[in-house]
Structures are given as structure tokens and as C-alpha cells.
Coordinates of C-alpha atoms in Angstrom, one line a residue:
M1 CA 0.0 0.0 0.0
S2 CA 1.4 3.4 -1.0
D3 CA 1.8 6.2 1.5
H4 CA 0.1 9.4 0.4
T5 CA 0.6 11.3 3.7
D6 CA 2.9 13.9 2.1
E7 CA 0.4 14.5 -0.7
R8 CA -2.6 15.3 1.6
E9 CA -2.4 19.0 2.3
T10 CA -5.6 19.1 4.4
F11 CA -5.0 15.8 6.2
H12 CA -2.9 17.1 9.1
H13 CA -5.2 16.9 12.2
D14 CA -4.6 14.6 15.2
P15 CA -6.2 11.2 15.1
I16 CA -9.4 10.6 16.9
G17 CA -8.9 9.5 20.5
H18 CA -11.5 8.1 22.9
A19 CA -13.5 9.9 25.5
E20 CA -13.4 8.7 29.1
A21 CA -16.3 8.2 31.5
R22 CA -15.0 7.2 34.8
A23 CA -16.0 7.6 38.4
G24 CA -14.7 10.7 40.1
M25 CA -14.3 12.8 37.0
T26 CA -15.0 16.5 37.2
V27 CA -17.1 18.3 34.6
G28 CA -14.0 20.0 33.4
E29 CA -12.2 16.7 33.0
L30 CA -15.2 15.3 31.1
A31 CA -15.2 18.3 28.7
D32 CA -11.5 17.9 28.1
S33 CA -12.1 14.2 27.4
Y34 CA -14.7 15.2 24.8
G35 CA -11.8 16.9 22.9
E36 CA -10.5 13.4 22.0
A37 CA -13.7 12.5 20.3
G38 CA -15.6 13.8 17.3
I39 CA -19.0 15.2 16.2
G40 CA -20.9 16.9 19.0
A41 CA -18.4 16.0 21.7
S42 CA -15.6 17.9 20.0
D43 CA -18.0 20.9 19.6
I44 CA -18.7 20.9 23.3
H45 CA -15.0 20.8 24.0
E46 CA -14.4 23.8 21.7
A47 CA -17.4 25.7 23.3
V48 CA -15.8 25.3 26.7
D49 CA -12.5 26.5 25.4
I50 CA -14.0 29.6 23.7
Y51 CA -16.3 30.4 26.6
S52 CA -13.5 30.2 29.1
E53 CA -11.7 33.0 27.1
M54 CA -14.9 35.0 27.1
L55 CA -15.0 35.0 30.9
D56 CA -11.9 37.1 31.0
D57 CA -12.5 40.5 32.6
D58 CA -11.3 42.3 29.5
V59 CA -14.1 40.8 27.3
T60 CA -17.5 42.4 27.3
T61 CA -19.9 39.5 27.3
F62 CA -23.4 39.6 25.7
F63 CA -25.6 36.7 26.8
G64 CA -28.7 35.8 24.7
L65 CA -31.2 33.6 26.5
A66 CA -34.1 32.5 24.3
G67 CA -37.1 30.3 24.8
A68 CA -38.3 29.2 28.2
M69 CA -35.0 28.3 29.8
V70 CA -36.1 29.7 33.2
P71 CA -39.1 27.4 33.9
T72 CA -37.0 24.4 32.7
G73 CA -34.5 24.9 35.5
M74 CA -31.7 27.1 34.1
R75 CA -32.5 30.1 36.2
A76 CA -29.8 29.8 38.9
I77 CA -27.0 29.3 36.3
V78 CA -27.8 32.6 34.7
S79 CA -28.3 34.6 37.9
E80 CA -25.0 33.2 39.3
L81 CA -23.1 34.2 36.1
I82 CA -24.5 37.7 36.5
R83 CA -23.6 38.0 40.2
D84 CA -20.0 36.8 39.5
G85 CA -19.5 39.4 36.8
H86 CA -19.6 37.1 33.8
I87 CA -22.6 38.7 32.0
D88 CA -22.3 42.3 30.9
V89 CA -25.5 42.4 28.8
L90 CA -28.4 40.1 29.0
V91 CA -30.9 39.8 26.1
T92 CA -33.8 37.5 26.8
T93 CA -37.5 36.8 26.1
G94 CA -40.6 38.1 27.9
A95 CA -41.3 34.4 28.8
N96 CA -38.1 34.2 30.8
C97 CA -38.8 37.5 32.5
T98 CA -42.3 36.3 33.4
H99 CA -41.3 33.0 34.8
D100 CA -38.3 34.4 36.6
S101 CA -40.5 36.9 38.3
I102 CA -43.1 34.3 39.2
E103 CA -40.5 32.3 41.1
A104 CA -39.0 35.4 42.7
I105 CA -42.3 36.3 44.3
G106 CA -43.2 32.8 45.5
G107 CA -44.6 30.8 42.6
K108 CA -43.1 27.5 41.5
H109 CA -42.9 25.4 38.4
H110 CA -43.4 21.6 38.7
H111 CA -42.3 18.4 37.1
G112 CA -45.0 17.1 34.8
E113 CA -45.7 14.6 32.1
V114 CA -45.9 14.9 28.3
T115 CA -48.3 12.0 27.9
P116 CA -49.5 9.8 30.7
E117 CA -49.9 6.1 29.9
D118 CA -53.6 6.0 30.2
R119 CA -54.5 8.8 27.7
T120 CA -53.5 10.6 24.6
E121 CA -51.5 13.8 24.7
R122 CA -54.6 15.8 23.7
E123 CA -56.7 14.2 26.4
H124 CA -54.0 15.0 28.9
D125 CA -53.9 18.6 27.9
E126 CA -57.6 18.9 28.0
T127 CA -57.5 17.7 31.6
L128 CA -54.8 20.1 32.4
R129 CA -56.8 23.0 31.0
D130 CA -59.8 21.9 33.1
E131 CA -57.6 21.8 36.2
G132 CA -56.0 25.2 35.5
V133 CA -52.4 24.0 34.8
D134 CA -50.3 25.2 31.9
R135 CA -47.7 22.8 30.3
I136 CA -44.3 23.5 28.9
Y137 CA -43.4 20.1 27.5
N138 CA -42.8 18.2 30.8
V139 CA -43.0 21.2 33.1
Y140 CA -46.3 22.4 34.8
L141 CA -47.2 25.9 36.0
P142 CA -50.5 26.5 38.0
Q143 CA -52.4 29.3 36.3
E144 CA -53.0 31.1 39.6
H145 CA -49.3 32.2 39.6
F146 CA -50.2 34.4 36.6
A147 CA -52.7 36.3 38.8
L148 CA -50.0 36.7 41.4
F149 CA -47.7 38.0 38.7
E150 CA -50.4 40.5 37.4
N151 CA -50.8 41.9 40.9
H152 CA -47.1 42.2 41.3
L153 CA -46.7 44.1 38.1
R154 CA -49.6 46.5 38.8
D155 CA -48.7 47.2 42.4
E156 CA -44.9 47.1 42.3
V157 CA -43.8 48.0 38.8
F158 CA -46.2 49.7 36.4
S159 CA -47.6 52.2 38.9
T160 CA -44.0 53.4 39.5
L161 CA -43.1 53.6 35.9
E162 CA -46.3 55.4 34.9
E163 CA -44.9 58.5 36.6
E164 CA -41.8 58.6 34.4
G165 CA -43.5 59.0 31.1
P166 CA -42.4 56.7 28.2
V167 CA -39.8 54.3 29.4
S168 CA -37.5 51.9 27.6
I169 CA -37.9 48.2 27.8
Q170 CA -34.6 48.0 29.7
R171 CA -35.9 50.5 32.3
M172 CA -39.0 48.3 32.7
T173 CA -36.9 45.1 33.2
E174 CA -34.7 47.0 35.7
E175 CA -37.8 48.1 37.7
L176 CA -39.1 44.5 37.6
G177 CA -35.8 43.3 38.9
R178 CA -35.9 45.8 41.7
A179 CA -39.5 44.7 42.6
N180 CA -38.5 41.0 42.4
S181 CA -35.6 41.6 44.8
E182 CA -37.5 43.6 47.3
V183 CA -40.6 41.4 47.4
N184 CA -38.5 38.3 47.6
D185 CA -36.7 39.7 50.6
R186 CA -39.8 41.2 52.2
E187 CA -41.9 38.1 51.9
D188 CA -39.0 35.8 52.8
V189 CA -39.5 33.7 49.7
P190 CA -37.4 30.5 50.0
E191 CA -36.6 30.6 46.3
D192 CA -33.7 32.9 45.1
A193 CA -34.7 36.3 43.8
G194 CA -33.5 35.2 40.4
V195 CA -32.1 36.6 37.1
L196 CA -33.7 40.1 36.9
A197 CA -33.0 40.7 40.6
A198 CA -29.4 39.8 40.1
A199 CA -29.2 42.1 37.1
Y200 CA -30.7 44.9 39.0
E201 CA -28.4 44.4 42.0
N202 CA -25.3 44.3 39.8
D203 CA -26.1 47.0 37.3
V204 CA -26.4 44.6 34.3
P205 CA -28.9 45.8 31.7
V206 CA -31.5 43.4 30.6
Y207 CA -33.0 43.8 27.1
C208 CA -36.2 42.1 26.1
P209 CA -36.9 43.4 22.5
A210 CA -40.0 41.2 21.9
F211 CA -41.4 41.5 25.4
Q212 CA -44.9 42.0 23.9
D213 CA -44.8 38.3 22.9
S214 CA -45.4 37.2 26.5
V215 CA -47.6 37.4 29.6
L216 CA -45.4 40.4 30.6
G217 CA -46.3 42.1 27.4
L218 CA -50.0 41.3 27.7
Q219 CA -50.1 42.7 31.2
A220 CA -48.2 45.9 30.1
W221 CA -50.6 46.4 27.3
M222 CA -53.7 46.0 29.5
Y223 CA -52.3 48.3 32.1
S224 CA -51.6 50.9 29.4
Q225 CA -55.3 50.9 28.4
T226 CA -56.4 52.7 31.6
S227 CA -53.2 54.6 32.5
E228 CA -50.4 56.8 31.2
F229 CA -47.9 53.9 31.2
T230 CA -46.0 53.8 27.9
V231 CA -43.0 51.8 26.6
D232 CA -40.7 53.2 24.0
A233 CA -39.5 50.1 22.0
L234 CA -36.7 52.0 20.3
A235 CA -35.1 53.6 23.3
D236 CA -32.9 50.6 24.1
M237 CA -31.1 50.7 20.8
T238 CA -28.8 53.6 21.7
Q239 CA -27.7 52.0 25.0
I240 CA -26.9 48.5 23.8
T241 CA -25.2 49.7 20.6
D242 CA -23.1 52.1 22.7
I243 CA -21.9 49.2 24.9
A244 CA -21.0 47.3 21.8
Y245 CA -19.2 50.3 20.2
E246 CA -17.2 51.0 23.3
A247 CA -16.1 47.4 24.0
D248 CA -12.4 46.7 23.5
S249 CA -13.2 43.0 23.0
A250 CA -16.6 41.4 22.9
G251 CA -18.0 37.9 23.1
A252 CA -21.5 36.4 22.5
M253 CA -22.9 33.5 24.3
V254 CA -26.2 32.6 22.5
V255 CA -28.5 30.1 24.1
G256 CA -31.2 29.2 21.6
G257 CA -32.2 31.4 18.7
G258 CA -35.0 33.8 17.7
V259 CA -35.0 37.4 18.7
P260 CA -32.4 37.2 21.5
K261 CA -29.9 35.7 19.2
N262 CA -30.4 38.3 16.4
Y263 CA -30.6 41.2 18.8
V264 CA -27.2 40.2 20.4
L265 CA -25.5 39.7 17.0
Q266 CA -27.0 42.8 15.2
T267 CA -25.5 45.1 17.8
M268 CA -22.2 44.9 15.9
L269 CA -23.6 46.1 12.6
V270 CA -23.3 49.7 13.7
S271 CA -19.9 49.3 15.5
P272 CA -16.4 49.6 14.0
D273 CA -15.6 46.1 15.3
A274 CA -17.4 42.8 15.7
Y275 CA -17.5 39.9 18.1
D276 CA -14.1 38.3 18.9
Y277 CA -15.7 35.2 20.4
A278 CA -19.1 33.5 20.0
V279 CA -20.7 30.3 21.2
Q280 CA -24.1 29.1 20.1
L281 CA -26.2 26.4 21.7
T282 CA -29.1 25.5 19.5
M283 CA -31.2 22.6 18.2
D284 CA -32.3 24.2 15.0
P285 CA -30.6 23.0 11.7
S286 CA -28.8 25.5 9.6
N287 CA -30.0 24.3 6.2
T288 CA -33.5 25.7 6.5
G289 CA -32.3 29.3 6.3
G290 CA -33.8 30.2 9.6
L291 CA -31.8 32.5 12.0
S292 CA -32.1 30.2 15.0
G293 CA -30.0 27.5 13.4
A294 CA -27.8 29.7 11.3
T295 CA -24.1 29.1 11.7
L296 CA -21.9 31.7 13.3
E297 CA -19.8 31.5 10.1
E298 CA -22.9 32.9 8.3
A299 CA -23.0 35.7 10.9
R300 CA -19.3 36.5 10.0
S301 CA -20.5 37.2 6.4
W302 CA -22.7 40.0 7.8
G303 CA -19.9 41.6 9.8
K304 CA -21.3 40.4 13.1
L305 CA -18.1 38.4 13.9
E306 CA -14.6 39.4 13.2
K307 CA -12.9 37.4 10.4
D308 CA -10.6 35.8 12.9
A309 CA -13.2 35.4 15.7
R310 CA -13.2 32.1 17.6
N311 CA -16.6 30.6 17.4
V312 CA -18.5 27.3 17.5
S313 CA -22.1 26.1 17.3
V314 CA -23.3 23.2 19.4
Y315 CA -26.4 21.5 18.1
A316 CA -28.1 19.9 21.1
D317 CA -30.6 20.6 23.8
A318 CA -29.5 23.7 25.7
T319 CA -30.8 22.4 29.0
I320 CA -28.1 19.7 28.6
T321 CA -25.3 21.8 27.1
L322 CA -25.5 25.1 29.0
P323 CA -24.8 23.6 32.4
L324 CA -22.0 21.5 31.1
V325 CA -20.3 24.3 29.2
V326 CA -20.6 26.8 32.0
A327 CA -19.5 24.4 34.7
A328 CA -16.4 23.3 32.7
A329 CA -15.5 26.8 31.8
R330 CA -15.8 28.0 35.3
E331 CA -13.7 25.1 36.5
R332 CA -11.0 26.0 34.0
I333 CA -10.7 29.6 35.2
G334 CA -10.7 28.4 38.8
E335 CA -14.2 29.2 40.1

């Protein structure tokens, strides 16, 4: 058999090794072991490597949090990152703001079922509706918590903002974080005050560009029908683009897709520089042309990433990958 090694210009990478899974391994050791393997395992390893660099104090970190990551149990991870100074800008959904606030003031989400053995999924959801329970895949939320949330917004948030005239969405999330923090402490709620409270307490701006698409947005609209409360949807643009413009080095951690992903990435379109680092955790495929699964290489073509930026996309359930990547990266930097 002839040896073509010298003729293969692109065949220069290390051979595949084999990941380990042994008792007593730390998360960081497991992520390092993933680097020996291929496909998604090697992507996780690279995500940890890149995110570790993003946690440097000299990097301004934009964190995009899509979907319903809070009710599915990712709340503490994000709030702890904020409190430890690892998120400089948070962009999220109205759903996450809503569910974060519900837990801050005493509500809880519960483990549930997608389809019980004795009925179809439709029959199951009809029963849940009759019993006043909302379902997010295998997570349940009693509907009475939304009434609690409505009262919280009207008594603690909107009534204060009404006096300020038109407010930005970021100002609204800031006031909601303040209210969450104060009520959580005042009522001695056993659950942590959460993401918005941590952002308020640590001066981290929270942007929620599509907040109308949520119970938070519905409640804001209803309150505005009988009051002077008004939200200026464009007011945040100056603030977030200024942060991007002034950053010496910037990184994007994008969990999920949709509006938070695009809002994080588009901030660089009006800046002289672009992201130096980017990690994307998504389940959406890139070949449909949708933004949620679009590769970060594609974002580079728009000028959202520097040509030499370090980036990786991990295609897997973010409730699995986010804790793993964050824990391994924090282990690597000694936290």
C-alpha cells in the first residue's frame, strides 16, 4: 500500500482518541475528554475552550437567553453568572422574564408529564386545562401564579413607571428586577430572587426586545389601556449599541435562537468592530435558512463576527449543554 501522507495538504489533524467516562471525573475533565472525540463531543470541548476565554474581565460578554429556559431549571445558572460578573449584557425573552418573576415572588414550576400512559396527549392537555395548569413540555405551571404576577406588576412595577412617562424596555426590566428583589426579601420567599433581581443588584442591563410576545407584554398592554404607562420600543437601541461600540473585546454566548440571538448579533452592525468570540447552543438546523440554526460562520459574512473570531455552534438541547459548558469553563478559570 502506497503512503500518500505527504500529498494530503488538508490531512494534518490529530487522530481521533476516545473519551473517558470514569467515576470521580470533574465536569472539566469530562469536557477535556470530549476533545479526544468527534461530532458533538468535540464541539462541546471547543465551546468550553472559547467560553473560558470570554470569561476574561477584558471581554464584554453579551448573553442571549431564548425560549423558556427559566421554567425548565436554568435560572440559577444565569443569575450566578450575573452575580459573578460574567454577563455584561443580557438579552432574553418576555417568557423568561415572566417565569423568573413568578419564582421570585413565591410561585413554582413543577415536574410534569408529556403524555400519561392512560390517555393521549390531547386528552392529557384537555384535563390540564380543566384543572388550571399550563404545560411547557414536561413542566407544569399552575395558572394562579399568573394572577399573582399580574398583581405584582400593577402594584410594584407599572404604577411606579407610569410617573416617568415613556420608558425603555430595559428600564421596565430594571424596575421589575428591583421589585422582584424587594418582594423576595420582604416576603422571605425560599426561592432565590433570580435573574432580573441579580441584574438589578449588579447594574447589568436586561434587554427584552420582543417582550410584547409574553404574559409580561400582555399585562403591560392591558395596564396601558387605563393609565399613562407607555413603553418606547426603540429607546434601548442607543444604549446597547453604545456598549458594543465601546467594547475593546466582545463575546457572544447565545443560548437558543430567535429574537435574543439576532438582537445580540446585530448590535455589531453599527460598530467599527465585531465579536471576537461567539458560542451558540441550539437545536435548529442551519439548512432551513432560519436564523435560529444559522451558523456563526454565516454571521461572519454580515460583519457580526470578526474574520478571525473564535466561534462554535453546538447542536443539542441547551438544558443539557448550557450547564455542562458553563461548569467546565468556570472550573477551567478556577471558580
